[in-house]
Coordinates of C-alpha atoms in Angstrom, one line a residue:
M1 CA -44.4 50.1 -36.4
L2 CA -42.4 52.9 -37.9
T3 CA -43.5 54.2 -41.3
R4 CA -40.9 54.1 -44.0
L5 CA -41.8 57.6 -45.0
M6 CA -41.2 59.0 -41.5
L7 CA -37.8 57.2 -41.3
L8 CA -36.7 58.6 -44.6
C9 CA -37.7 62.1 -43.6
F10 CA -35.6 61.9 -40.4
L11 CA -32.6 60.4 -42.2
Y12 CA -32.3 63.4 -44.5
L13 CA -33.2 66.2 -42.1
P14 CA -30.4 68.7 -41.6
F15 CA -28.5 68.4 -38.3
V16 CA -30.0 70.6 -35.6
P17 CA -27.8 72.2 -32.9
S18 CA -28.5 70.8 -29.4
T19 CA -29.7 72.5 -26.3
F20 CA -28.6 69.6 -24.2
G21 CA -25.0 70.6 -23.8
E22 CA -25.3 72.7 -20.6
E23 CA -27.6 70.2 -19.0
L24 CA -25.4 67.2 -19.9
F25 CA -22.1 68.4 -18.5
D26 CA -21.9 69.8 -14.9
L27 CA -18.7 71.8 -15.1
E28 CA -18.7 72.3 -11.3
Y29 CA -18.5 68.6 -10.8
I30 CA -16.1 68.1 -13.7
R31 CA -13.6 70.5 -12.1
D32 CA -14.1 69.2 -8.5
A33 CA -10.8 67.4 -7.7
E34 CA -12.2 65.8 -4.5
S35 CA -14.8 63.9 -6.5
L36 CA -12.1 62.3 -8.5
E37 CA -11.4 60.0 -5.6
V38 CA -7.8 59.7 -6.8
R39 CA -6.1 56.4 -6.1
V40 CA -2.3 56.6 -6.6
I41 CA -1.0 53.5 -8.4
E42 CA 2.5 54.8 -9.0
D43 CA 3.7 58.0 -7.5
W44 CA 6.0 60.5 -9.3
R45 CA 9.2 58.8 -10.4
P46 CA 11.6 59.2 -13.3
H47 CA 10.8 57.5 -16.6
P48 CA 12.8 54.2 -16.7
N49 CA 14.4 55.0 -20.1
M50 CA 14.2 58.8 -20.3
S51 CA 15.7 60.5 -17.3
D52 CA 14.3 64.0 -18.3
I53 CA 10.7 62.8 -17.8
Q54 CA 8.8 62.0 -14.7
Q55 CA 5.5 60.2 -14.5
K56 CA 2.6 59.4 -12.1
L57 CA -0.1 56.8 -12.6
V58 CA -3.5 57.3 -10.9
E59 CA -7.0 56.0 -11.0
I60 CA -9.8 58.5 -11.1
V61 CA -13.6 58.5 -11.0
V62 CA -15.1 59.9 -14.2
A63 CA -18.6 60.0 -12.8
E64 CA -21.2 58.0 -10.9
W65 CA -23.0 57.3 -14.2
W66 CA -26.1 56.0 -12.5
Q67 CA -26.8 55.2 -8.9
G68 CA -24.2 52.8 -7.6
Q69 CA -22.1 52.7 -10.8
K70 CA -18.9 54.7 -10.7
V71 CA -16.8 54.7 -13.8
R72 CA -13.0 54.5 -13.0
I73 CA -10.2 54.9 -15.5
P74 CA -6.4 55.2 -15.4
V75 CA -4.6 58.5 -16.1
T76 CA -0.9 58.9 -16.6
L77 CA 0.6 62.3 -15.8
N78 CA 3.9 63.2 -17.7
A79 CA 6.0 66.2 -16.8
P80 CA 9.6 67.4 -17.3
M81 CA 12.1 66.4 -14.7
D82 CA 13.7 69.8 -14.6
S83 CA 12.1 71.7 -11.8
E84 CA 12.8 75.0 -13.5
T85 CA 10.3 74.2 -16.2
L86 CA 7.6 73.4 -13.6
P87 CA 4.7 73.8 -13.3
C88 CA 3.7 73.1 -16.9
R89 CA 1.8 76.1 -18.4
H90 CA 1.2 74.3 -21.7
V91 CA -0.5 70.9 -21.6
I92 CA -1.6 68.2 -24.1
V93 CA -4.5 65.9 -23.2
A94 CA -4.4 62.7 -25.2
N95 CA -5.1 59.1 -24.6
M96 CA -3.8 55.7 -23.4
P97 CA -5.1 52.2 -23.2
L98 CA -7.4 51.1 -20.3
K99 CA -4.7 49.0 -18.7
F100 CA -3.5 50.3 -15.4
R101 CA 0.1 50.7 -16.6
T102 CA 2.1 53.9 -16.8
A103 CA 1.9 55.2 -20.4
T104 CA 4.4 57.4 -22.3
P105 CA 3.5 59.8 -25.1
N106 CA 5.0 59.4 -28.5
G107 CA 5.5 61.4 -31.7
P108 CA 5.1 65.2 -31.4
S109 CA 3.7 65.0 -27.8
L110 CA 6.9 63.3 -26.6
E111 CA 9.1 65.8 -28.5
L112 CA 7.1 68.8 -27.0
L113 CA 7.4 67.2 -23.5
R114 CA 11.2 66.7 -23.7
E115 CA 12.2 69.7 -25.7
N116 CA 9.7 72.4 -24.7
G117 CA 8.4 71.3 -21.2
V118 CA 4.9 70.7 -22.3
G119 CA 3.0 68.5 -19.9
V120 CA 1.2 65.5 -21.3
V121 CA -1.9 63.9 -19.7
L122 CA -2.8 60.5 -21.0
V123 CA -6.4 59.4 -20.3
G124 CA -7.4 55.8 -20.3
M125 CA -10.3 55.3 -22.7
G126 CA -11.8 52.5 -24.8
T127 CA -15.1 51.0 -26.1
I128 CA -17.7 50.9 -23.4
D129 CA -17.8 47.1 -23.3
A130 CA -14.1 47.1 -22.4
M131 CA -14.4 49.7 -19.6
A132 CA -14.7 48.4 -16.1
P133 CA -16.7 46.5 -15.2
A134 CA -15.8 44.9 -18.5
G135 CA -18.7 43.2 -20.3
Q136 CA -21.2 44.8 -18.0
L137 CA -20.9 48.6 -18.2
H138 CA -22.4 48.8 -21.7
L139 CA -25.4 46.7 -20.6
G140 CA -26.1 49.1 -17.8
M141 CA -25.8 52.0 -20.2
E142 CA -28.3 50.5 -22.5
A143 CA -30.8 49.9 -19.7
Q144 CA -30.4 53.5 -18.5
L145 CA -30.9 54.9 -22.0
L146 CA -34.0 52.8 -22.6
K147 CA -35.4 54.1 -19.3
T148 CA -34.5 57.8 -19.6
K149 CA -33.9 58.4 -23.3
S150 CA -31.2 60.8 -22.2
P151 CA -27.9 61.2 -24.2
R152 CA -26.1 61.1 -20.9
Y153 CA -26.2 57.4 -21.2
S154 CA -24.1 57.1 -24.3
S155 CA -20.6 56.3 -25.3
A156 CA -20.0 59.9 -26.4
W157 CA -21.0 61.3 -23.0
I158 CA -18.6 59.1 -21.0
W159 CA -15.8 59.6 -23.5
G160 CA -16.1 63.4 -23.3
M161 CA -16.3 63.3 -19.5
S162 CA -13.2 61.2 -19.3
Q163 CA -11.2 63.7 -21.3
M164 CA -12.4 66.6 -19.1
R165 CA -11.9 64.7 -15.8
G166 CA -8.4 63.7 -16.9
L167 CA -7.5 67.4 -17.1
T168 CA -8.9 67.9 -13.7
A169 CA -6.6 65.2 -12.4
A170 CA -3.6 67.1 -13.8
I171 CA -4.7 70.4 -12.3
A172 CA -5.0 68.7 -8.9
E173 CA -1.2 68.5 -9.1
P174 CA -0.4 72.3 -8.9
N175 CA 3.4 71.7 -8.4
Y176 CA 3.4 70.1 -11.9
F177 CA 0.5 71.5 -13.8
Q178 CA -0.9 75.1 -13.9
P179 CA -2.1 75.2 -17.5
E180 CA -2.7 78.4 -19.4
K181 CA -3.2 76.7 -22.7
V182 CA -4.5 73.2 -23.2
V183 CA -4.6 71.2 -26.4
S184 CA -6.7 68.0 -26.7
T185 CA -6.3 65.4 -29.4
G186 CA -7.4 61.9 -30.3
G187 CA -8.8 59.7 -33.0
S188 CA -12.2 58.1 -33.5
K189 CA -13.9 57.7 -30.1
R190 CA -11.0 59.8 -28.6
G191 CA -11.6 62.4 -31.3
I192 CA -15.3 62.6 -30.2
A193 CA -14.0 63.0 -26.6
T194 CA -11.7 65.8 -27.8
S195 CA -14.6 67.6 -29.6
I196 CA -16.8 67.4 -26.5
A197 CA -14.1 68.7 -24.2
G198 CA -13.3 71.6 -26.5
I199 CA -16.9 72.6 -27.0
H200 CA -18.1 72.4 -23.4
D201 CA -15.1 73.0 -21.2
D202 CA -13.3 76.4 -21.6
R203 CA -10.2 75.1 -19.9
F204 CA -9.4 73.6 -23.3
T205 CA -8.1 76.2 -25.6
G206 CA -7.3 74.1 -28.7
I207 CA -8.5 70.8 -30.2
M208 CA -7.3 68.6 -33.1
P209 CA -9.8 65.7 -33.5
V210 CA -8.8 63.0 -36.0
V211 CA -11.4 60.9 -37.8
A212 CA -14.2 62.4 -35.7
P213 CA -17.2 64.2 -37.2
P214 CA -17.4 68.0 -37.1
H215 CA -20.8 67.6 -38.7
G216 CA -23.2 64.7 -39.1
N217 CA -23.5 61.4 -37.1
P218 CA -20.7 58.8 -37.1
G219 CA -20.9 55.3 -38.4
R220 CA -24.6 54.8 -39.0
P221 CA -27.6 56.8 -40.1
V222 CA -29.8 55.5 -37.2
A223 CA -28.9 54.5 -33.6
V224 CA -31.6 51.9 -33.0
R225 CA -30.8 48.5 -34.4
G226 CA -33.5 47.3 -36.7
L227 CA -34.2 50.7 -38.3
E228 CA -31.3 50.6 -40.8
P229 CA -32.4 51.4 -44.4
V230 CA -32.6 48.4 -46.6
W231 CA -30.3 49.9 -49.2
I232 CA -27.4 49.8 -46.8
A233 CA -27.7 46.1 -46.3
D234 CA -28.2 45.5 -50.0
Q235 CA -25.1 47.5 -51.0
N236 CA -23.0 45.8 -48.3
R237 CA -24.1 42.3 -49.4
Q238 CA -23.2 43.0 -53.0
F239 CA -19.8 44.4 -52.0
L240 CA -19.0 41.5 -49.7
D241 CA -19.7 39.0 -52.5
T242 CA -16.8 40.6 -54.5
V243 CA -14.0 40.8 -51.8
D244 CA -11.7 38.1 -50.4
P245 CA -12.7 36.2 -47.3
G246 CA -10.3 38.1 -45.0
I247 CA -11.9 41.4 -45.8
R248 CA -15.4 39.9 -45.5
S249 CA -14.6 38.5 -42.1
S250 CA -12.9 41.6 -40.9
L251 CA -15.9 43.9 -41.8
G252 CA -18.3 41.4 -40.3
Q253 CA -16.4 41.4 -37.0
R254 CA -16.3 45.2 -37.0
T255 CA -20.1 45.4 -37.5
L256 CA -20.6 43.2 -34.4
R257 CA -18.3 45.4 -32.4
R258 CA -20.1 48.6 -33.5
N259 CA -23.4 47.1 -32.5
V260 CA -22.3 46.7 -28.8
G261 CA -24.2 49.3 -26.8
R262 CA -26.9 49.9 -29.3
I263 CA -30.5 49.4 -28.3
T264 CA -32.8 47.3 -30.5
L265 CA -36.1 48.1 -32.1
N266 CA -37.8 45.5 -30.0
D267 CA -36.3 46.9 -26.8
A268 CA -37.4 50.4 -27.7
L269 CA -40.9 49.3 -28.5
R270 CA -41.2 47.3 -25.2
N271 CA -40.1 50.5 -23.3
G272 CA -42.8 52.6 -24.9
W273 CA -40.6 54.7 -27.2
S274 CA -42.4 56.7 -29.9
E275 CA -41.4 56.8 -33.5
E276 CA -39.9 60.2 -33.0
D277 CA -37.9 59.0 -30.0
M278 CA -36.3 56.2 -32.1
V279 CA -35.6 58.0 -35.3
G280 CA -34.2 61.1 -33.5
L281 CA -32.0 59.2 -31.1
N282 CA -28.8 59.4 -33.3
D283 CA -29.0 63.2 -33.4
R284 CA -29.6 63.4 -29.6
L285 CA -26.6 61.1 -28.8
F286 CA -24.1 63.1 -30.9
N287 CA -25.4 66.6 -30.7
A288 CA -23.0 67.5 -27.9
S289 CA -20.0 66.4 -30.0
R290 CA -20.7 68.2 -33.3
I291 CA -18.8 71.4 -33.3
T292 CA -20.8 73.0 -36.1
G293 CA -23.7 73.3 -33.7
Y294 CA -21.6 75.5 -31.4
L295 CA -19.5 77.5 -33.8
E296 CA -20.7 80.9 -32.6
A297 CA -19.9 80.1 -29.0
V298 CA -16.5 78.5 -29.5
N299 CA -15.4 81.1 -32.0
E300 CA -16.4 83.9 -29.6
R301 CA -14.4 82.1 -26.9
G302 CA -11.3 81.8 -29.1
L303 CA -11.1 78.0 -29.3
A304 CA -8.6 76.9 -31.9
Y305 CA -9.5 73.8 -33.8
L306 CA -8.4 71.8 -36.8
Y307 CA -10.1 68.6 -37.9
N308 CA -8.4 65.8 -39.8
V309 CA -10.7 63.4 -41.6
G310 CA -11.0 61.1 -44.6
T311 CA -13.2 61.1 -47.7
N312 CA -13.8 57.3 -47.3
D313 CA -14.8 57.2 -43.6
S314 CA -18.4 56.7 -42.6
V315 CA -17.5 58.2 -39.2
T316 CA -17.4 61.5 -41.0
P317 CA -20.3 61.0 -43.5
A318 CA -21.4 64.6 -43.8
L319 CA -18.3 66.3 -45.4
L320 CA -20.3 67.4 -48.4
E321 CA -22.8 69.2 -46.2
L322 CA -20.0 70.6 -44.0
G323 CA -18.4 72.1 -47.1
N324 CA -21.7 73.6 -48.4
K325 CA -22.7 75.2 -45.1
Y326 CA -19.2 76.1 -43.7
P327 CA -16.9 76.4 -46.7
H328 CA -14.0 77.9 -44.7
F329 CA -14.1 75.4 -41.9
P330 CA -10.5 74.5 -40.9
V331 CA -10.0 70.8 -42.0
Y332 CA -7.6 68.5 -43.7
I333 CA -9.6 66.0 -45.7
V334 CA -7.4 63.1 -46.8
P335 CA -8.4 62.0 -50.3
G336 CA -9.3 58.3 -50.1
G337 CA -8.6 58.5 -46.3
Q338 CA -10.1 55.6 -44.3
H339 CA -11.0 55.3 -40.7
G340 CA -8.7 52.3 -40.0
G341 CA -9.3 48.9 -38.4
P342 CA -7.9 45.4 -38.5
G343 CA -4.9 44.8 -40.7
D344 CA -6.8 42.3 -42.9
A345 CA -9.6 44.8 -43.8
G346 CA -7.8 45.9 -46.9
Y347 CA -7.4 49.5 -45.9
T348 CA -4.6 51.3 -47.7
R349 CA -4.8 54.9 -46.4
R350 CA -5.6 55.2 -42.7
V351 CA -6.0 58.8 -41.8
T352 CA -4.5 58.5 -38.3
V353 CA -1.1 57.4 -39.6
Q354 CA -0.7 59.8 -42.5
P355 CA 2.6 61.8 -42.1
E356 CA 0.8 65.1 -42.9
V357 CA -1.7 64.4 -40.1
V358 CA 1.1 63.8 -37.6
R359 CA 2.8 67.0 -38.9
N360 CA -0.4 68.9 -38.6
F361 CA -0.6 68.0 -34.9
D362 CA 3.0 69.1 -34.3
S363 CA 2.4 72.4 -36.0
F364 CA -1.0 73.0 -34.4
C365 CA 0.5 72.6 -30.9
R366 CA 3.6 74.7 -31.6
L367 CA 1.5 77.5 -33.2
H368 CA -1.0 77.4 -30.3
F369 CA 1.5 77.3 -27.5
F370 CA 4.3 79.4 -28.9
G371 CA 3.0 81.3 -32.0
S372 CA 0.7 84.2 -32.6
G373 CA -1.1 83.5 -35.8
P374 CA -4.3 81.6 -36.5
V375 CA -4.7 78.2 -38.2
P376 CA -4.7 79.1 -41.9
Q377 CA -8.2 79.4 -43.5
A378 CA -9.3 76.9 -46.1
P379 CA -9.3 78.0 -49.7
T380 CA -12.5 78.2 -51.8
I381 CA -13.0 75.7 -54.6
S382 CA -15.3 75.5 -57.6
G383 CA -15.7 73.3 -60.6
V384 CA -17.4 73.5 -64.0
R385 CA -17.9 71.1 -66.8
K386 CA -16.6 72.1 -70.3
G387 CA -17.4 69.3 -72.8
D388 CA -15.5 66.2 -71.8
R389 CA -13.4 68.2 -69.4
F390 CA -14.0 69.3 -65.8
V391 CA -12.1 72.4 -64.7
V392 CA -11.5 72.9 -61.0
T393 CA -10.3 76.2 -59.4
S394 CA -9.0 76.8 -55.9
R395 CA -8.3 80.2 -54.4
F396 CA -6.9 81.3 -51.1
Q397 CA -7.6 84.6 -49.4
S398 CA -5.2 87.4 -50.1
G399 CA -1.8 86.9 -48.4
V400 CA -1.8 83.1 -48.1
R401 CA 0.9 81.4 -50.1
A402 CA 0.6 77.7 -50.8
V403 CA 3.8 75.8 -51.5
S404 CA 2.2 72.5 -52.6
N405 CA -1.2 72.2 -54.3
E406 CA -3.0 69.0 -55.3
L407 CA -6.4 68.1 -56.6
A408 CA -8.1 64.8 -55.9
W409 CA -11.3 63.4 -57.4
S410 CA -13.6 60.4 -57.5
F411 CA -16.3 59.6 -60.0
D412 CA -19.7 58.0 -59.1
R413 CA -19.1 57.5 -55.4
H414 CA -21.0 55.1 -53.2
R415 CA -23.2 56.4 -50.5
P416 CA -21.9 57.0 -46.9
Y417 CA -22.5 54.3 -44.3
T418 CA -21.9 51.5 -46.8
F419 CA -18.9 49.2 -47.1
P420 CA -18.1 50.1 -50.8
F421 CA -18.0 53.8 -49.8
E422 CA -14.9 53.1 -47.7
Y423 CA -13.0 51.6 -50.7
D424 CA -13.9 54.1 -53.4
H425 CA -11.0 55.0 -55.7
W426 CA -9.5 58.5 -55.9
D427 CA -7.2 60.0 -58.5
A428 CA -4.9 63.0 -57.9
S429 CA -2.8 65.5 -59.9
L430 CA -0.8 68.6 -59.2
M431 CA -2.7 71.9 -59.7
K432 CA -1.2 74.6 -61.9
E433 CA -0.7 78.2 -60.6
M434 CA -2.4 80.7 -62.8
D435 CA -1.5 84.3 -63.5
D436 CA -4.0 85.8 -61.0
G437 CA -2.8 83.6 -58.1
H438 CA -5.5 80.9 -58.2
W439 CA -4.8 77.2 -58.8
E440 CA -6.4 75.1 -61.5
S441 CA -6.6 71.6 -62.7
I442 CA -8.4 70.0 -65.7
I443 CA -9.8 66.5 -65.5
R444 CA -11.0 64.3 -68.4
I445 CA -14.5 63.0 -67.7
P446 CA -14.9 59.3 -68.6
A447 CA -17.9 58.2 -70.7
G448 CA -20.9 57.5 -68.6
A449 CA -19.8 59.3 -65.5
K450 CA -22.7 60.6 -63.5
S451 CA -21.1 62.6 -60.7
I452 CA -17.7 63.8 -59.5
Q453 CA -16.5 64.6 -56.0
F454 CA -13.4 66.7 -55.7
V455 CA -11.2 68.4 -53.0
S456 CA -7.9 70.3 -53.2
T457 CA -5.1 69.9 -50.6
H458 CA -2.5 72.5 -49.9
Q459 CA 0.7 73.0 -47.8
V460 CA 0.7 76.4 -46.2
E461 CA 2.3 78.1 -43.2
S462 CA 1.3 80.1 -40.2
D463 CA 4.1 81.8 -38.2
G464 CA 6.5 79.5 -40.0
Y465 CA 4.7 76.3 -39.0
P466 CA 3.7 74.0 -41.9
F467 CA 0.1 72.8 -42.3
V468 CA -1.6 70.6 -44.9
L469 CA -5.2 71.9 -45.3
S470 CA -8.1 71.2 -47.6
S471 CA -10.7 73.0 -49.5
A472 CA -14.3 71.9 -48.9
L473 CA -15.3 68.6 -50.4
K474 CA -17.6 69.2 -53.3
E475 CA -19.8 67.1 -55.6
I476 CA -21.3 68.0 -59.0
R477 CA -23.7 66.0 -61.1
L478 CA -22.4 65.4 -64.7
D479 CA -25.5 63.7 -66.3

C-alpha cells in the first residue's frame, strides 16, 4: 500500500516538463487527409439564415485509439459565400457539440467570418463517456491505460488530437481553406485541446485557452481514485454541511461526472502498478497540455498565446506557482472567477461568459490576423505590510499605458481542489496612479487575517485592440 509520506512528496513536487510530446503525437498521421476517412453528411450549402455563409458537415476519424477502435467525430466547416474571399487564409478552430448537426459559430468568431472572411472550423468534442461509442469508449480507455500506463490513453490526448485533426479536415478543402494563420480557442476540456494543438502542431499560430491550466494539473491532485488526500474530503464535507441542498446535489453530481474515466486504486494494484506509477500518473496525463513545460520551443516558434482563467477554479490550481516562476506570462486572471457548471451550483462569476474574456478573444484574433504588435506583457506586482495596512504596487514596462486598473484581494483562502476554494470571496478597488507611473492601492487588514492573495487587472491596448490582462497572482503571509 502507498505510504502517506511518498504520496505527500509527489503532491508537492514541482511540475516537470514532459519528454512524451513528440512520441505522443504523430504529426505525419495527424496531417494525413486520407486517414480522416471523411464521410460527408451535408455538402457545401448556404446557411439557412445567413446567405453570406456556407457550411459543410463531415464526420472524420480522429485516430484508431487502439486496435479496432476508431474514434469518429463531427466537424462543421464554415466559410464566406463570396468567392473573392476564398480560400480562407485566416482560420479559427473552435468547438461544437457531438451531435451530427451543422453548427454555426457565434460571438466574435461569427463576426470575423461574416465581416472579415475568416474561416471557422467547429470540432465536435465532449467528455469521453459521451463520445461514440457512448458509454463504452471511456471503459476501453481505462483498460488501455491500465495495461500500458501510457498518457496516449487519456482524455487530454484524444481532445488534443480532435482539435488537430479538425484542422486537417479543413485543409483537405483547398478551395475553401489555405490557412496562413490559425487561432484555436476553447474552454475547459476544449481549452486543454487548444493548448495541446498550439504546443505540438506548428500549423496553429495562436491559441487562447479559457479555464485551462497553463501550469499544474486540472481538477484533482491525483489521477487514481482512492489516493485523494484526506484533507480534501474533510474540507468538502464541512463545506457541504453549510450550503443549501441544491448546491450540495449539484457538486455531488459533478464529482461523479469527473470520476468517469479514472482508474481506481484497486484496479491499479491488480495490474501491478508501482507506487511511483500511481502517484505520478496525473503529471504524465497532463504533461503534454501544460504550456509552461514548452515555453522555450513555442516562443522560438512565435506562437501567440493568452490564457483566461479564474482565481476560484481548481482546473487552474497552480496560478500562484505560475506567477512565481513566470511573472510575465500573458494571462487574464478573473478575480473570483469560477469554472462554471450547473445553474444550481451557486456560481456567480463563470469565467467563460465574462464580457472581458469575450472581448479578449475578439482582440486576440484581430491582432493576430490583421495587426502587427504582440499581446501586451503582464505588469509586475508587489505587496508589503505596513501596520494594519497592506500596500500593493503594479507597474508596466515602459511604453505601456493602462486605461483601467483594479486591484482584487482575498484573505485566508481555502486550498485548491476543495469545494470552498471555488466560493472564496474577493474584494476589489480601483488603483491610484502615482507620480512615477506605477499604480497603487492600500488595503486595510482585518484582525486575525493570516494571509492575503492579490492580483491586479488592467485594460491596455496593442495596435489599438483592447485587452484586459492581469499581473501574476501573489500570496503573502500576514501572521
